[in-house]
PDB file of C-alpha atoms in Angstrom:
ATOM      1  CA  THR Z   1     -17.376 -14.907  -7.824  1.00  0.00           C
ATOM      2  CA  ALA Z   2     -15.394 -17.511  -5.888  1.00  0.00           C
ATOM      3  CA  GLY Z   3     -13.610 -16.351  -2.798  1.00  0.00           C
ATOM      4  CA  ILE Z   4     -14.095 -15.518   0.849  1.00  0.00           C
ATOM      5  CA  THR Z   5     -17.063 -13.670   2.269  1.00  0.00           C
ATOM      6  CA  GLN Z   6     -16.830 -11.911   5.615  1.00  0.00           C
ATOM      7  CA  ALA Z   7     -19.700 -10.376   7.568  1.00  0.00           C
ATOM      8  CA  PRO Z   8     -20.364  -7.853   8.845  1.00  0.00           C
ATOM      9  CA  THR Z   9     -18.275  -5.281   6.978  1.00  0.00           C
ATOM     10  CA  SER Z  10     -18.101  -3.106  10.059  1.00  0.00           C
ATOM     11  CA  GLN Z  11     -19.531  -3.080  13.552  1.00  0.00           C
ATOM     12  CA  ILE Z  12     -19.558  -0.925  16.645  1.00  0.00           C
ATOM     13  CA  LEU Z  13     -19.816  -3.093  19.742  1.00  0.00           C
ATOM     14  CA  ALA Z  14     -20.284  -2.185  23.382  1.00  0.00           C
ATOM     15  CA  ALA Z  15     -17.592  -3.486  25.720  1.00  0.00           C
ATOM     16  CA  GLY Z  16     -18.652  -6.668  27.470  1.00  0.00           C
ATOM     17  CA  ARG Z  17     -20.917  -7.795  24.641  1.00  0.00           C
ATOM     18  CA  SER Z  18     -20.260 -10.892  22.582  1.00  0.00           C
ATOM     19  CA  MET Z  19     -20.056 -11.058  18.826  1.00  0.00           C
ATOM     20  CA  THR Z  20     -19.360 -13.569  16.075  1.00  0.00           C
ATOM     21  CA  LEU Z  21     -17.535 -12.568  12.918  1.00  0.00           C
ATOM     22  CA  ARG Z  22     -18.541 -14.777  10.023  1.00  0.00           C
ATOM     23  CA  CYS Z  23     -16.268 -16.160   7.321  1.00  0.00           C
ATOM     24  CA  THR Z  24     -17.302 -18.423   4.454  1.00  0.00           C
ATOM     25  CA  GLN Z  25     -15.231 -19.657   1.518  1.00  0.00           C
ATOM     26  CA  ASP Z  26     -16.331 -21.519  -1.607  1.00  0.00           C
ATOM     27  CA  MET Z  27     -12.935 -22.656  -2.880  1.00  0.00           C
ATOM     28  CA  ARG Z  28     -12.873 -25.902  -0.859  1.00  0.00           C
ATOM     29  CA  HIS Z  29      -9.633 -24.778   0.737  1.00  0.00           C
ATOM     30  CA  ASN Z  30      -8.495 -26.933   3.645  1.00  0.00           C
ATOM     31  CA  ALA Z  31      -6.756 -24.259   5.714  1.00  0.00           C
ATOM     32  CA  MET Z  32      -8.376 -21.133   7.116  1.00  0.00           C
ATOM     33  CA  TYR Z  33      -7.026 -18.305   9.255  1.00  0.00           C
ATOM     34  CA  TRP Z  34      -8.139 -15.314  11.291  1.00  0.00           C
ATOM     35  CA  TYR Z  35      -5.857 -12.281  11.494  1.00  0.00           C
ATOM     36  CA  ARG Z  36      -6.144  -8.896  13.074  1.00  0.00           C
ATOM     37  CA  GLN Z  37      -4.456  -5.869  11.551  1.00  0.00           C
ATOM     38  CA  ASP Z  38      -3.583  -2.823  13.636  1.00  0.00           C
ATOM     39  CA  LEU Z  39      -1.874   0.368  12.528  1.00  0.00           C
ATOM     40  CA  GLY Z  40       1.897   0.036  12.640  1.00  0.00           C
ATOM     41  CA  LEU Z  41       1.786  -3.686  13.271  1.00  0.00           C
ATOM     42  CA  GLY Z  42       1.859  -6.585  10.882  1.00  0.00           C
ATOM     43  CA  LEU Z  43      -1.017  -8.980  10.459  1.00  0.00           C
ATOM     44  CA  ARG Z  44      -1.191 -11.091  13.609  1.00  0.00           C
ATOM     45  CA  LEU Z  45      -2.607 -14.595  13.591  1.00  0.00           C
ATOM     46  CA  ILE Z  46      -5.427 -15.174  16.076  1.00  0.00           C
ATOM     47  CA  HIS Z  47      -6.512 -18.747  15.308  1.00  0.00           C
ATOM     48  CA  TYR Z  48      -6.140 -21.135  12.420  1.00  0.00           C
ATOM     49  CA  SER Z  49      -7.579 -24.387  11.134  1.00  0.00           C
ATOM     50  CA  ASN Z  50      -5.568 -26.736   8.923  1.00  0.00           C
ATOM     51  CA  THR Z  51      -8.618 -28.839   8.081  1.00  0.00           C
ATOM     52  CA  ALA Z  52     -12.269 -29.169   9.038  1.00  0.00           C
ATOM     53  CA  GLY Z  53     -12.677 -30.358  12.618  1.00  0.00           C
ATOM     54  CA  THR Z  54      -9.324 -29.001  13.841  1.00  0.00           C
ATOM     55  CA  THR Z  55      -8.258 -25.602  15.144  1.00  0.00           C
ATOM     56  CA  GLY Z  56      -5.116 -24.111  16.617  1.00  0.00           C
ATOM     57  CA  LYS Z  57      -4.009 -21.003  18.482  1.00  0.00           C
ATOM     58  CA  GLY Z  58      -2.013 -18.318  16.770  1.00  0.00           C
ATOM     59  CA  GLU Z  59       0.050 -15.464  18.125  1.00  0.00           C
ATOM     60  CA  VAL Z  60      -2.795 -13.535  19.835  1.00  0.00           C
ATOM     61  CA  PRO Z  61      -5.613 -15.990  20.724  1.00  0.00           C
ATOM     62  CA  ASP Z  62      -6.726 -14.599  24.099  1.00  0.00           C
ATOM     63  CA  GLY Z  63     -10.313 -13.365  24.136  1.00  0.00           C
ATOM     64  CA  TYR Z  64     -11.192 -15.159  20.892  1.00  0.00           C
ATOM     65  CA  SER Z  65     -12.547 -18.570  20.004  1.00  0.00           C
ATOM     66  CA  VAL Z  66     -13.161 -20.361  16.701  1.00  0.00           C
ATOM     67  CA  SER Z  67     -14.847 -23.476  15.380  1.00  0.00           C
ATOM     68  CA  ARG Z  68     -14.526 -25.387  12.111  1.00  0.00           C
ATOM     69  CA  ALA Z  69     -17.549 -27.634  11.772  1.00  0.00           C
ATOM     70  CA  ASN Z  70     -17.187 -27.901   7.990  1.00  0.00           C
ATOM     71  CA  THR Z  71     -14.782 -26.920   5.211  1.00  0.00           C
ATOM     72  CA  ASP Z  72     -16.522 -23.704   4.221  1.00  0.00           C
ATOM     73  CA  ASP Z  73     -17.172 -21.857   7.488  1.00  0.00           C
ATOM     74  CA  PHE Z  74     -14.776 -20.508  10.096  1.00  0.00           C
ATOM     75  CA  PRO Z  75     -16.498 -18.128  12.541  1.00  0.00           C
ATOM     76  CA  LEU Z  76     -14.570 -16.069  15.089  1.00  0.00           C
ATOM     77  CA  THR Z  77     -16.267 -15.296  18.408  1.00  0.00           C
ATOM     78  CA  LEU Z  78     -15.451 -12.595  20.911  1.00  0.00           C
ATOM     79  CA  ALA Z  79     -17.037 -13.747  24.174  1.00  0.00           C
ATOM     80  CA  SER Z  80     -16.769 -10.439  26.039  1.00  0.00           C
ATOM     81  CA  ALA Z  81     -15.364  -7.642  23.918  1.00  0.00           C
ATOM     82  CA  VAL Z  82     -12.799  -5.168  25.242  1.00  0.00           C
ATOM     83  CA  PRO Z  83     -11.589  -1.909  23.638  1.00  0.00           C
ATOM     84  CA  SER Z  84      -8.195  -3.454  22.805  1.00  0.00           C
ATOM     85  CA  GLN Z  85     -10.015  -5.734  20.380  1.00  0.00           C
ATOM     86  CA  THR Z  86     -10.788  -2.730  18.192  1.00  0.00           C
ATOM     87  CA  SER Z  87      -9.140  -3.699  14.916  1.00  0.00           C
ATOM     88  CA  VAL Z  88      -9.645  -4.815  11.339  1.00  0.00           C
ATOM     89  CA  TYR Z  89     -10.163  -8.559  11.164  1.00  0.00           C
ATOM     90  CA  PHE Z  90      -9.267 -10.555   8.074  1.00  0.00           C
ATOM     91  CA  CYS Z  91     -10.206 -14.125   7.322  1.00  0.00           C
ATOM     92  CA  ALA Z  92      -7.977 -15.997   4.864  1.00  0.00           C
ATOM     93  CA  SER Z  93      -7.745 -19.435   3.320  1.00  0.00           C
ATOM     94  CA  SER Z  94      -5.264 -21.593   1.450  1.00  0.00           C
ATOM     95  CA  GLU Z  95      -5.313 -25.013  -0.150  1.00  0.00           C
ATOM     96  CA  GLY Z  96      -3.230 -26.291   2.727  1.00  0.00           C
ATOM     97  CA  PRO Z  97      -0.963 -24.957   5.477  1.00  0.00           C
ATOM     98  CA  GLU Z  98       2.128 -25.687   3.393  1.00  0.00           C
ATOM     99  CA  THR Z  99       0.909 -23.929   0.282  1.00  0.00           C
ATOM    100  CA  TYR Z 100       1.274 -20.317  -0.654  1.00  0.00           C
ATOM    101  CA  GLY Z 101      -1.030 -17.704  -2.092  1.00  0.00           C
ATOM    102  CA  TYR Z 102      -3.447 -17.064   0.741  1.00  0.00           C
ATOM    103  CA  THR Z 103      -6.799 -15.605  -0.324  1.00  0.00           C
ATOM    104  CA  PHE Z 104      -8.148 -12.934   1.995  1.00  0.00           C
ATOM    105  CA  GLY Z 105     -11.663 -11.783   2.697  1.00  0.00           C
ATOM    106  CA  SER Z 106     -12.495  -8.094   2.512  1.00  0.00           C
ATOM    107  CA  GLY Z 107     -12.243  -7.646   6.273  1.00  0.00           C
ATOM    108  CA  THR Z 108     -14.431  -6.634   9.204  1.00  0.00           C
ATOM    109  CA  ARG Z 109     -13.740  -3.319  10.885  1.00  0.00           C
ATOM    110  CA  LEU Z 110     -14.673  -3.699  14.565  1.00  0.00           C
ATOM    111  CA  THR Z 111     -14.818  -0.876  17.065  1.00  0.00           C
ATOM    112  CA  VAL Z 112     -15.320  -1.741  20.737  1.00  0.00           C
ATOM    113  CA  VAL Z 113     -16.509   1.189  22.827  1.00  0.00           C
TER     114      VAL Z 113
ATOM    115  CA  GLY P   1      12.941 -14.697  18.019  1.00  0.00           C
ATOM    116  CA  GLN P   2      11.059 -13.978  14.857  1.00  0.00           C
ATOM    117  CA  ASN P   3      11.284 -10.569  13.273  1.00  0.00           C
ATOM    118  CA  ILE P   4      10.606  -8.959   9.933  1.00  0.00           C
ATOM    119  CA  ASP P   5      11.749  -5.425   9.141  1.00  0.00           C
ATOM    120  CA  GLN P   6      10.715  -3.221   6.252  1.00  0.00           C
ATOM    121  CA  PRO P   7      10.611   0.558   5.860  1.00  0.00           C
ATOM    122  CA  THR P   8       7.463   2.232   7.110  1.00  0.00           C
ATOM    123  CA  GLU P   9       6.972   4.516   4.130  1.00  0.00           C
ATOM    124  CA  MET P  10       8.560   5.293   0.761  1.00  0.00           C
ATOM    125  CA  THR P  11       7.847   7.882  -1.902  1.00  0.00           C
ATOM    126  CA  ALA P  12       8.523   7.508  -5.632  1.00  0.00           C
ATOM    127  CA  THR P  13       7.650   9.226  -8.882  1.00  0.00           C
ATOM    128  CA  GLU P  14       5.285   7.928 -11.533  1.00  0.00           C
ATOM    129  CA  GLY P  15       7.235   6.104 -14.248  1.00  0.00           C
ATOM    130  CA  ALA P  16      10.260   5.487 -12.026  1.00  0.00           C
ATOM    131  CA  ILE P  17      11.588   2.349 -10.308  1.00  0.00           C
ATOM    132  CA  VAL P  18      11.394   1.636  -6.582  1.00  0.00           C
ATOM    133  CA  GLN P  19      12.916  -1.125  -4.454  1.00  0.00           C
ATOM    134  CA  ILE P  20      11.293  -2.115  -1.161  1.00  0.00           C
ATOM    135  CA  ASN P  21      13.601  -4.052   1.146  1.00  0.00           C
ATOM    136  CA  CYS P  22      12.716  -6.669   3.728  1.00  0.00           C
ATOM    137  CA  THR P  23      15.014  -8.352   6.247  1.00  0.00           C
ATOM    138  CA  TYR P  24      13.917 -11.283   8.335  1.00  0.00           C
ATOM    139  CA  GLN P  25      14.842 -13.597  11.177  1.00  0.00           C
ATOM    140  CA  THR P  26      12.524 -16.562  11.592  1.00  0.00           C
ATOM    141  CA  SER P  27      12.597 -20.023  13.131  1.00  0.00           C
ATOM    142  CA  GLY P  28      12.783 -22.171  10.048  1.00  0.00           C
ATOM    143  CA  PHE P  29      12.101 -20.941   6.548  1.00  0.00           C
ATOM    144  CA  ASN P  30       9.614 -22.166   3.985  1.00  0.00           C
ATOM    145  CA  GLY P  31       9.518 -19.195   1.673  1.00  0.00           C
ATOM    146  CA  LEU P  32       9.018 -15.454   1.498  1.00  0.00           C
ATOM    147  CA  PHE P  33       5.927 -13.699   0.235  1.00  0.00           C
ATOM    148  CA  TRP P  34       5.039 -10.229  -0.945  1.00  0.00           C
ATOM    149  CA  TYR P  35       1.465  -8.966  -0.806  1.00  0.00           C
ATOM    150  CA  GLN P  36      -0.076  -5.717  -1.966  1.00  0.00           C
ATOM    151  CA  GLN P  37      -2.747  -4.003   0.110  1.00  0.00           C
ATOM    152  CA  HIS P  38      -4.631  -0.941  -1.060  1.00  0.00           C
ATOM    153  CA  ALA P  39      -6.078   1.263   1.660  1.00  0.00           C
ATOM    154  CA  GLY P  40      -9.231  -0.243   3.122  1.00  0.00           C
ATOM    155  CA  GLU P  41      -8.896  -3.433   1.134  1.00  0.00           C
ATOM    156  CA  ALA P  42      -7.657  -6.982   1.662  1.00  0.00           C
ATOM    157  CA  PRO P  43      -4.061  -8.031   0.925  1.00  0.00           C
ATOM    158  CA  THR P  44      -3.545  -9.667  -2.459  1.00  0.00           C
ATOM    159  CA  PHE P  45      -0.746 -12.080  -3.345  1.00  0.00           C
ATOM    160  CA  LEU P  46       2.131 -10.726  -5.464  1.00  0.00           C
ATOM    161  CA  SER P  47       5.042 -13.144  -5.285  1.00  0.00           C
ATOM    162  CA  TYR P  48       6.634 -16.127  -3.580  1.00  0.00           C
ATOM    163  CA  ASN P  49      10.355 -16.944  -3.328  1.00  0.00           C
ATOM    164  CA  VAL P  50      11.776 -20.055  -1.730  1.00  0.00           C
ATOM    165  CA  LEU P  51      15.097 -20.291  -3.606  1.00  0.00           C
ATOM    166  CA  ASP P  52      17.764 -17.615  -3.927  1.00  0.00           C
ATOM    167  CA  GLY P  53      17.489 -15.336  -6.894  1.00  0.00           C
ATOM    168  CA  LEU P  54      15.173 -13.088  -8.798  1.00  0.00           C
ATOM    169  CA  GLU P  55      11.605 -13.904  -9.807  1.00  0.00           C
ATOM    170  CA  GLU P  56      10.156 -11.599 -12.446  1.00  0.00           C
ATOM    171  CA  LYS P  57       6.462 -11.122 -13.051  1.00  0.00           C
ATOM    172  CA  GLY P  58       5.663  -8.265 -15.385  1.00  0.00           C
ATOM    173  CA  ARG P  59       6.506  -4.917 -13.812  1.00  0.00           C
ATOM    174  CA  PHE P  60       7.136  -6.556 -10.443  1.00  0.00           C
ATOM    175  CA  SER P  61      10.186  -8.615  -9.456  1.00  0.00           C
ATOM    176  CA  SER P  62      11.120 -10.181  -6.145  1.00  0.00           C
ATOM    177  CA  PHE P  63      14.575 -11.189  -4.964  1.00  0.00           C
ATOM    178  CA  LEU P  64      15.652 -13.497  -2.160  1.00  0.00           C
ATOM    179  CA  SER P  65      18.951 -14.179  -0.401  1.00  0.00           C
ATOM    180  CA  ARG P  66      18.427 -16.825   2.261  1.00  0.00           C
ATOM    181  CA  SER P  67      21.976 -16.560   3.622  1.00  0.00           C
ATOM    182  CA  LYS P  68      21.484 -12.841   4.266  1.00  0.00           C
ATOM    183  CA  GLY P  69      17.860 -13.077   5.423  1.00  0.00           C
ATOM    184  CA  TYR P  70      17.013 -10.467   2.833  1.00  0.00           C
ATOM    185  CA  SER P  71      14.470  -9.862   0.130  1.00  0.00           C
ATOM    186  CA  TYR P  72      13.373  -6.974  -2.019  1.00  0.00           C
ATOM    187  CA  LEU P  73      10.399  -6.156  -4.197  1.00  0.00           C
ATOM    188  CA  LEU P  74      11.218  -4.149  -7.312  1.00  0.00           C
ATOM    189  CA  LEU P  75       8.489  -2.191  -9.020  1.00  0.00           C
ATOM    190  CA  LYS P  76       9.204  -0.759 -12.479  1.00  0.00           C
ATOM    191  CA  GLU P  77       7.371   1.826 -14.571  1.00  0.00           C
ATOM    192  CA  LEU P  78       5.442   2.969 -11.546  1.00  0.00           C
ATOM    193  CA  GLN P  79       1.803   3.851 -11.998  1.00  0.00           C
ATOM    194  CA  MET P  80      -0.458   5.820  -9.685  1.00  0.00           C
ATOM    195  CA  LYS P  81      -2.431   2.643  -8.980  1.00  0.00           C
ATOM    196  CA  ASP P  82       0.719   1.163  -7.382  1.00  0.00           C
ATOM    197  CA  SER P  83       0.164   3.453  -4.401  1.00  0.00           C
ATOM    198  CA  ALA P  84      -0.484   0.884  -1.676  1.00  0.00           C
ATOM    199  CA  SER P  85       1.117  -0.900   1.238  1.00  0.00           C
ATOM    200  CA  TYR P  86       3.457  -3.766   0.439  1.00  0.00           C
ATOM    201  CA  LEU P  87       3.616  -6.542   2.995  1.00  0.00           C
ATOM    202  CA  CYS P  88       6.564  -8.897   3.403  1.00  0.00           C
ATOM    203  CA  ALA P  89       5.905 -12.251   5.096  1.00  0.00           C
ATOM    204  CA  THR P  90       7.893 -15.405   5.731  1.00  0.00           C
ATOM    205  CA  MET P  91       6.582 -18.921   6.265  1.00  0.00           C
ATOM    206  CA  ASP P  92       8.216 -20.547   9.282  1.00  0.00           C
ATOM    207  CA  SER P  93       8.936 -24.183  10.073  1.00  0.00           C
ATOM    208  CA  ASN P  94       5.306 -24.675  11.215  1.00  0.00           C
ATOM    209  CA  TYR P  95       4.037 -23.262   7.907  1.00  0.00           C
ATOM    210  CA  GLN P  96       2.727 -20.174   9.675  1.00  0.00           C
ATOM    211  CA  LEU P  97       3.091 -16.794   7.978  1.00  0.00           C
ATOM    212  CA  ILE P  98       4.998 -14.144   9.926  1.00  0.00           C
ATOM    213  CA  TRP P  99       4.171 -10.656   8.662  1.00  0.00           C
ATOM    214  CA  GLY P 100       6.089  -7.423   8.542  1.00  0.00           C
ATOM    215  CA  ALA P 101       4.230  -4.208   9.360  1.00  0.00           C
ATOM    216  CA  GLY P 102       4.173  -3.207   5.703  1.00  0.00           C
ATOM    217  CA  THR P 103       5.680  -0.416   3.610  1.00  0.00           C
ATOM    218  CA  LYS P 104       3.354   2.349   2.500  1.00  0.00           C
ATOM    219  CA  LEU P 105       4.354   3.397  -1.020  1.00  0.00           C
ATOM    220  CA  ILE P 106       3.307   6.853  -2.148  1.00  0.00           C
ATOM    221  CA  ILE P 107       3.496   7.579  -5.883  1.00  0.00           C
ATOM    222  CA  LYS P 108       3.716  11.208  -6.951  1.00  0.00           C
ATOM    223  CA  PRO P 109       2.960  12.460 -10.457  1.00  0.00           C
TER     224      PRO P 109
END
């Protein structure tokens, strides 16, 4: 089934440790996004990539980094996790930044203790 | 500043009609989106409005008034499976989506 695959589904991580959340899409979409979703708040954009080889900072980029070496993959790295990074992380993609109908992955539930 | 407001929670009865409102203030406007998100799942696309008026898609309709910074999602013939959160989002001048916190819709038999 075409779409976005995120891994892992959930993770408990010790504070200070690093971790990479994986995101792969098979729709050949140009634009990809990382969001975090916290209770009572809307989805907040962490980083985005309008096309392979480029990335940009979203609303809440601090403590996170991304890379976009090819069209399909868009990993999100936490260099040194802190408890405030406990959240549900969603990866999404679209045909281009100006198009609608984002497709979301199933999410990664991360708990930093 | 950029801001999107929608009610936190609404309750409706199976078979009835419910309207979920969304007001917005954003820097630039390139359309308004509604997404549905069931608990523990990813958001899924419902509708997109960029011009004023009503867009109908089966049991769901979405309305936009750009001059008032206002939209609503209308759900008819409610079914239990419509219990979910409904997310309003606008696309700003940089083609970034700005999201509301979502409206949790509870359907009672």
